[in-house]
Coordinates of C-alpha atoms in Angstrom, one line a residue:
X1 CA 0.2 0.2 0.2
X2 CA 1.1 3.4 -0.4
X3 CA -0.4 6.7 0.9
X4 CA -3.8 6.3 1.4
X5 CA -5.4 9.0 -0.7
X6 CA -3.4 6.9 -3.9
X7 CA -5.5 3.7 -2.3
X8 CA -8.6 5.7 -1.9
X9 CA -7.9 6.6 -5.7
X10 CA -6.9 3.3 -6.7
X11 CA -9.9 2.3 -5.9
X12 CA -12.4 4.3 -8.2
X13 CA -12.7 4.4 -11.5
X14 CA -12.9 7.8 -12.2
X15 CA -11.5 10.9 -10.2
X16 CA -13.2 12.7 -7.6
X17 CA -16.5 10.3 -5.5
X18 CA -15.6 11.2 -2.6
X19 CA -17.2 12.4 0.6
X20 CA -16.0 14.1 3.5
X21 CA -17.2 14.7 7.6
X22 CA -21.2 16.0 8.8
X23 CA -23.4 15.8 11.6
X24 CA -26.1 13.3 10.3
X25 CA -28.8 12.1 12.7
X26 CA -28.9 7.8 14.0
X27 CA -29.5 5.5 12.0
X28 CA -33.0 3.9 11.3
X29 CA -33.2 1.6 9.7
X30 CA -30.8 -1.2 11.3
X31 CA -29.6 -3.9 9.2
X32 CA -29.1 -3.9 5.5
X33 CA -32.5 -5.7 3.7
X34 CA -30.3 -7.3 1.6
X35 CA -30.7 -10.7 -0.6
X36 CA -27.6 -13.4 -1.6
X37 CA -28.0 -15.9 -4.4
X38 CA -26.3 -18.1 -3.5
X39 CA -24.3 -17.6 -0.7
X40 CA -20.5 -16.0 -1.3
X41 CA -17.3 -14.7 1.1
X42 CA -17.7 -11.7 0.6
X43 CA -21.7 -11.3 1.7
X44 CA -20.4 -10.3 5.2
X45 CA -18.0 -7.3 4.3
X46 CA -20.6 -6.7 1.3
X47 CA -23.9 -6.3 4.5
X48 CA -20.9 -4.6 6.2
X49 CA -20.0 -1.9 4.0
X50 CA -24.1 -0.6 3.6
X51 CA -24.2 -0.8 7.8
X52 CA -25.3 2.0 9.5
X53 CA -26.9 4.2 7.3
X54 CA -27.2 7.7 7.5
X55 CA -23.7 8.6 9.2
X56 CA -20.8 10.8 8.9
X57 CA -20.4 10.2 4.9
X58 CA -23.4 8.7 3.1
X59 CA -27.1 8.7 4.1
X60 CA -27.9 6.2 1.7
X61 CA -26.5 2.8 -0.1
X62 CA -28.4 0.4 -3.1
X63 CA -25.8 -2.1 -4.2
X64 CA -26.4 -4.8 -6.6
X65 CA -23.3 -7.5 -7.1
X66 CA -24.1 -9.7 -11.2
X67 CA -22.3 -12.7 -12.3
X68 CA -21.4 -16.6 -12.2
X69 CA -20.1 -16.0 -8.7
X70 CA -23.4 -15.3 -7.1
X71 CA -26.2 -12.5 -6.5
X72 CA -26.0 -9.9 -3.6
X73 CA -28.1 -6.8 -3.4
X74 CA -28.4 -5.1 -0.4
X75 CA -30.0 -1.0 0.0
X76 CA -29.2 0.9 3.7
X77 CA -30.1 4.0 5.1
X78 CA -33.4 6.7 4.7
X79 CA -35.1 7.9 1.8
X80 CA -34.3 11.8 3.8
X81 CA -33.5 12.8 6.7
X82 CA -37.2 14.5 7.5
X83 CA -39.0 11.6 7.5
X84 CA -36.1 8.6 8.7
X85 CA -38.3 6.0 6.1
X86 CA -36.0 3.4 4.9
X87 CA -34.4 4.0 1.4
X88 CA -36.5 3.2 -1.5
X89 CA -34.0 -0.4 -2.7
X90 CA -35.0 0.6 -6.6
X91 CA -35.0 4.4 -6.3
X92 CA -33.5 6.9 -9.5
X93 CA -30.3 8.4 -9.1
X94 CA -28.1 11.3 -10.5
X95 CA -25.4 8.3 -12.5
X96 CA -23.6 11.7 -13.4
X97 CA -20.4 10.3 -15.5
X98 CA -21.6 6.5 -15.9
X99 CA -23.0 9.0 -18.5
X100 CA -20.0 8.8 -20.8
X101 CA -20.4 5.3 -21.3
X102 CA -24.2 5.2 -23.4
X103 CA -22.1 7.8 -24.9
X104 CA -19.0 6.5 -25.9
X105 CA -21.1 3.5 -26.9
X106 CA -23.8 5.5 -29.2
X107 CA -20.3 7.4 -30.2
X108 CA -18.7 3.0 -32.3
X109 CA -22.2 1.7 -32.8
X110 CA -21.8 5.5 -35.7
X111 CA -18.9 4.3 -36.4
X112 CA -20.1 0.9 -37.1
X113 CA -22.0 2.0 -39.2
X114 CA -19.9 4.0 -41.5
X115 CA -21.5 7.7 -40.1
X116 CA -18.4 8.2 -37.4
X117 CA -14.6 7.8 -38.1
X118 CA -12.6 7.4 -35.2
X119 CA -9.5 8.9 -37.1
X120 CA -10.9 11.3 -38.0
X121 CA -10.6 15.4 -37.0
X122 CA -13.6 16.0 -35.2
X123 CA -13.7 19.7 -36.5
X124 CA -14.4 18.5 -39.3
X125 CA -17.7 17.1 -38.3
X126 CA -18.1 20.8 -36.3
X127 CA -15.8 23.3 -38.3
X128 CA -17.7 26.2 -37.3
X129 CA -17.1 25.4 -33.7
X130 CA -14.0 23.4 -33.3
X131 CA -10.8 26.3 -34.5
X132 CA -7.4 25.1 -36.2
X133 CA -5.7 25.5 -32.8
X134 CA -8.0 21.6 -32.2
X135 CA -8.6 20.5 -35.6
X136 CA -6.0 17.7 -35.2
X137 CA -8.3 16.1 -32.2
X138 CA -9.7 13.3 -33.3
X139 CA -13.1 11.5 -32.2
X140 CA -10.9 8.9 -30.3
X141 CA -9.3 11.0 -28.9
X142 CA -12.2 13.4 -27.4
X143 CA -13.6 9.4 -25.7
X144 CA -10.7 8.8 -24.0
X145 CA -9.3 12.0 -23.1
X146 CA -6.5 12.2 -24.9
X147 CA -7.4 15.1 -26.8
X148 CA -5.7 18.1 -24.5
X149 CA -8.7 20.7 -25.0
X150 CA -9.0 22.5 -21.0
X151 CA -12.4 22.7 -19.2
X152 CA -14.6 25.8 -20.1
X153 CA -15.0 28.1 -17.2
X154 CA -17.9 27.8 -14.8
X155 CA -19.4 30.9 -12.4
X156 CA -18.3 30.4 -9.5
X157 CA -15.1 28.8 -7.1
X158 CA -17.4 27.2 -4.0
X159 CA -19.7 24.6 -3.5
X160 CA -22.3 27.5 -1.7
X161 CA -21.3 29.6 -5.1
X162 CA -22.1 26.5 -7.6
X163 CA -25.4 26.0 -5.4
X164 CA -26.3 29.4 -6.0
X165 CA -25.6 29.0 -9.1
X166 CA -28.0 25.3 -9.4
X167 CA -30.3 26.2 -12.3
X168 CA -28.0 27.9 -14.3
X169 CA -28.5 26.8 -17.9
X170 CA -25.6 25.5 -19.6
X171 CA -25.5 26.0 -23.6
X172 CA -22.9 22.6 -24.7
X173 CA -22.3 24.6 -27.6
X174 CA -20.8 27.5 -25.4
X175 CA -19.2 25.5 -23.1
X176 CA -16.9 23.7 -26.1
X177 CA -16.3 28.1 -27.1
X178 CA -15.5 28.8 -23.7
X179 CA -13.1 25.4 -23.6
X180 CA -11.3 25.9 -27.1
X181 CA -10.7 29.2 -26.9
X182 CA -7.7 28.5 -24.4
X183 CA -4.1 27.2 -25.2
X184 CA -4.3 22.9 -25.2
X185 CA -2.8 21.3 -22.1
X186 CA -0.5 19.8 -24.7
X187 CA -0.6 18.0 -28.0
X188 CA -3.4 15.7 -28.7
X189 CA -2.4 11.9 -28.4
X190 CA 0.4 12.3 -26.7
X191 CA -1.1 12.6 -22.8
X192 CA -4.6 11.9 -20.9
X193 CA -6.9 13.6 -18.6
X194 CA -10.0 12.6 -17.4
X195 CA -12.5 15.9 -18.0
X196 CA -15.9 16.0 -19.2
X197 CA -15.8 18.5 -22.5
X198 CA -14.5 15.6 -24.0
X199 CA -17.6 14.2 -24.0
X200 CA -19.2 17.2 -24.5
X201 CA -18.2 17.4 -28.1
X202 CA -18.8 14.1 -28.2
X203 CA -22.2 15.0 -28.0
X204 CA -22.7 17.3 -30.5
X205 CA -21.2 14.9 -32.8
X206 CA -23.5 12.8 -32.5
X207 CA -25.9 15.1 -33.2
X208 CA -24.6 16.6 -36.4
X209 CA -24.0 13.2 -37.9
X210 CA -27.7 11.9 -37.0
X211 CA -29.4 15.2 -37.5
X212 CA -31.4 14.0 -34.3
X213 CA -31.2 14.9 -30.4
X214 CA -28.4 13.2 -28.5
X215 CA -30.9 12.6 -26.1
X216 CA -32.9 10.6 -28.7
X217 CA -30.7 8.9 -30.2
X218 CA -29.2 7.2 -27.0
X219 CA -33.0 6.7 -26.0
X220 CA -33.2 4.8 -29.4
X221 CA -29.8 2.8 -29.8
X222 CA -29.7 2.0 -26.1
X223 CA -32.1 2.2 -24.0
X224 CA -35.8 1.3 -25.4
X225 CA -33.9 -2.6 -27.1
X226 CA -32.3 -3.1 -23.7
X227 CA -35.5 -1.9 -22.2
X228 CA -34.2 0.8 -19.7
X229 CA -37.8 2.2 -19.0
X230 CA -36.5 3.9 -16.0
X231 CA -32.9 6.0 -17.4
X232 CA -33.9 9.1 -18.8
X233 CA -32.3 12.5 -19.6
X234 CA -33.3 15.5 -17.3
X235 CA -32.7 17.9 -20.1
X236 CA -32.8 21.7 -18.2
X237 CA -35.6 19.6 -15.6
X238 CA -33.3 20.6 -12.5
X239 CA -35.8 17.0 -10.3
X240 CA -35.1 13.2 -9.9
X241 CA -38.7 12.3 -12.3
X242 CA -40.2 9.0 -9.5
X243 CA -39.1 7.7 -6.8
X244 CA -35.8 8.8 -5.5
X245 CA -33.3 8.9 -2.0
X246 CA -33.1 12.7 -1.6
X247 CA -29.2 13.7 -2.2
X248 CA -27.4 15.7 0.3
X249 CA -24.1 18.1 0.5
X250 CA -21.9 19.1 3.5
X251 CA -21.8 23.3 3.4
X252 CA -22.1 27.0 5.0
X253 CA -25.7 27.3 5.9
X254 CA -27.4 30.1 5.8
X255 CA -27.2 30.7 9.4
X256 CA -23.2 30.5 8.7
X257 CA -23.2 27.0 10.4
X258 CA -21.9 24.0 8.5
X259 CA -24.2 21.1 7.8
X260 CA -25.9 19.1 5.2
X261 CA -28.5 20.5 2.4
X262 CA -30.3 18.5 0.4
X263 CA -29.6 19.3 -3.2
X264 CA -31.7 16.7 -4.6
X265 CA -32.8 19.3 -6.7
X266 CA -29.3 20.7 -8.9
X267 CA -29.4 21.8 -13.0
X268 CA -27.5 19.1 -14.9
X269 CA -26.5 21.0 -18.1
X270 CA -23.5 21.0 -17.5
X271 CA -22.5 17.7 -17.3
X272 CA -25.3 16.9 -21.0
X273 CA -23.4 13.6 -23.1
X274 CA -20.9 13.7 -19.6
X275 CA -22.7 13.1 -17.2
X276 CA -26.8 13.9 -16.4
X277 CA -28.1 10.5 -17.4
X278 CA -30.6 9.3 -14.4
X279 CA -31.5 5.5 -14.0
X280 CA -31.5 3.0 -11.5
X281 CA -29.5 0.3 -9.9
X282 CA -31.3 -2.4 -11.9
X283 CA -31.6 -1.0 -16.0
X284 CA -27.5 0.2 -15.1
X285 CA -27.0 -3.9 -13.6
X286 CA -28.7 -4.5 -17.2
X287 CA -27.0 -2.4 -18.9
X288 CA -23.5 -3.4 -17.7
X289 CA -23.9 -6.9 -18.8
X290 CA -25.4 -6.4 -22.4
X291 CA -22.3 -4.2 -23.0
X292 CA -19.9 -6.9 -21.6
X293 CA -21.5 -9.5 -23.7
X294 CA -21.3 -7.6 -27.2
X295 CA -25.2 -6.7 -27.1
X296 CA -24.3 -3.0 -26.9
X297 CA -21.7 -2.1 -29.4
X298 CA -20.8 -5.5 -31.1
X299 CA -17.6 -6.8 -32.8
X300 CA -13.8 -5.5 -32.8
X301 CA -14.6 -2.1 -32.2
X302 CA -16.1 -2.8 -28.8
X303 CA -12.2 -3.6 -27.8
X304 CA -11.2 0.4 -27.7
X305 CA -13.8 0.2 -25.1
X306 CA -11.2 -2.0 -22.9
X307 CA -8.1 -0.6 -25.0
X308 CA -5.7 1.8 -22.9
X309 CA -4.1 4.4 -24.9
X310 CA 0.1 3.7 -24.1
X311 CA 0.2 7.3 -22.8
X312 CA 0.5 8.9 -19.4
X313 CA -2.1 10.8 -17.0
X314 CA -1.7 14.4 -17.6
X315 CA -1.6 15.7 -13.4
X316 CA 0.1 12.4 -12.0
X317 CA 2.2 10.9 -14.9
X318 CA 1.2 7.4 -14.1
X319 CA 0.0 5.0 -17.1
X320 CA -3.4 6.2 -18.3
X321 CA -6.0 4.7 -17.0
X322 CA -9.0 5.1 -18.9
X323 CA -9.8 4.0 -22.9
X324 CA -13.6 4.7 -24.7
X325 CA -16.1 5.1 -21.8
X326 CA -14.3 2.7 -19.4
X327 CA -11.5 3.0 -16.9
X328 CA -9.3 0.0 -15.4
X329 CA -8.3 -0.8 -12.3
X330 CA -6.9 -4.3 -11.2
X331 CA -8.8 -4.3 -7.7
X332 CA -7.8 -8.5 -5.8
X333 CA -5.4 -9.3 -8.1
X334 CA -7.9 -8.8 -11.9
X335 CA -8.7 -6.2 -13.8
X336 CA -11.7 -4.8 -13.4
X337 CA -13.5 -2.6 -16.3
X338 CA -16.4 0.1 -15.7
X339 CA -17.0 3.9 -14.3
X340 CA -17.6 5.6 -11.8
X341 CA -19.9 9.2 -11.4
X342 CA -20.8 11.9 -8.7
X343 CA -23.4 14.6 -9.0
X344 CA -23.6 16.9 -5.8
X345 CA -25.2 14.5 -3.6
X346 CA -24.9 11.2 -5.3
X347 CA -22.2 8.8 -6.0
X348 CA -22.7 5.7 -8.9
X349 CA -20.7 3.2 -10.4
X350 CA -20.9 0.0 -13.1
X351 CA -18.5 -2.1 -13.0
X352 CA -17.1 -5.5 -14.5
X353 CA -14.9 -8.4 -14.7
X354 CA -14.1 -8.9 -18.6
X355 CA -16.0 -12.2 -18.6
X356 CA -18.5 -11.0 -16.3
X357 CA -17.5 -12.9 -13.8
X358 CA -18.8 -10.5 -11.1
X359 CA -20.5 -7.2 -11.6
X360 CA -21.1 -4.0 -9.8
X361 CA -23.7 -1.6 -9.3
X362 CA -24.0 0.8 -6.8
X363 CA -25.9 4.3 -5.6
X364 CA -24.1 5.7 -2.7
X365 CA -26.1 8.8 -1.2
X366 CA -22.5 10.8 0.1
X367 CA -22.7 14.0 1.3
X368 CA -19.4 15.2 -0.7
X369 CA -19.6 13.6 -3.9
X370 CA -17.4 15.4 -5.4
X371 CA -14.3 15.6 -2.7
X372 CA -10.9 14.7 -3.4
X373 CA -10.7 10.8 -1.9
X374 CA -13.2 8.2 -2.8
X375 CA -16.5 7.7 -0.7
X376 CA -15.8 5.6 2.1
X377 CA -18.9 3.5 2.3
X378 CA -18.5 3.0 -1.7
X379 CA -14.8 2.8 -1.5
X380 CA -16.1 -0.2 1.0
X381 CA -18.8 -2.1 -1.5
X382 CA -16.2 -2.0 -4.4
X383 CA -13.4 -4.0 -2.2
X384 CA -15.6 -6.3 -0.4
X385 CA -17.0 -7.2 -4.3
X386 CA -13.6 -7.5 -6.0
X387 CA -10.9 -7.7 -3.6
X388 CA -8.2 -4.4 -2.0
X389 CA -6.2 -2.7 -5.2
X390 CA -3.5 -4.0 -6.4
X391 CA -0.7 -1.9 -8.3

């Protein structure tokens, strides 16, 4: 093991899925509701990982483990801190950057159809939007984070300021203009930097070559064929439709104290094709199983999602960890592929071994869902499912 921070980050399949301390009422739900068929050596660890919620790091957790190694389902915590009634195990939640897997899948489908070319510059599809300084950035580089385009500017620098701007509508084209007006971070294809902007452009590419909206294309190509009836894109609606467990964020309150604020209602247009999807653990489990079995992206192009670029990370210098849509970490001595996501009040993840022997989907209502370290509940779930991080 290296430093604590490094260990926490190593278990995550993306950065920025953490929770910090906050005072919450004592747990009201007791032992988490769980189903295990058949029993597994990790069942006790999974049950312990989500037991006793709500507490400092999370108010609720929903977990589904599947595959040939066994099935386990659990739910713990509360629907909301006002009523303290038990968490809804079938609740919808914000899945954040898990959205990128859907976006990458549609890009690869369009590539298979000859409507997109992974090696073609993105500017050739969007010449009016992408300036010449980024003229060599390819479609593949957009979806494996090796494009070198910096993040756009957003108003605010603290969670309190972002909360005040939570209903602001962000136009994807304006986000691209803001980002591409800046100097590139590195030459395309030479480093990797995990950012949303590549997927914002990918969403616009989908719209350009299909003449349809991004949301309609994902629905037609993925959601409806797989029967994902509880998964949808909120567009400009800041609410979560249907049953959902409330999300909370630690921040400074109106009276000047620091505590938990209900952040369930928060616009997600800043994420769009990179991070705005709403789903359930059942839907995401079905999607994960279908994806890894080659039922979403078919043929050789599926390997794009399991091929890491041979470059190093822009900030850490470590080997690249992100492919097209998915990321890879070694847990318990084997490769685990998947994606985590974070929106205020909500952390989520999908993961699987390459052959699908063990899948994981979770939603954790984290109290600091965009912190620097991985949420403790989410980390414990990941380790209980696959084992500790290994180099």
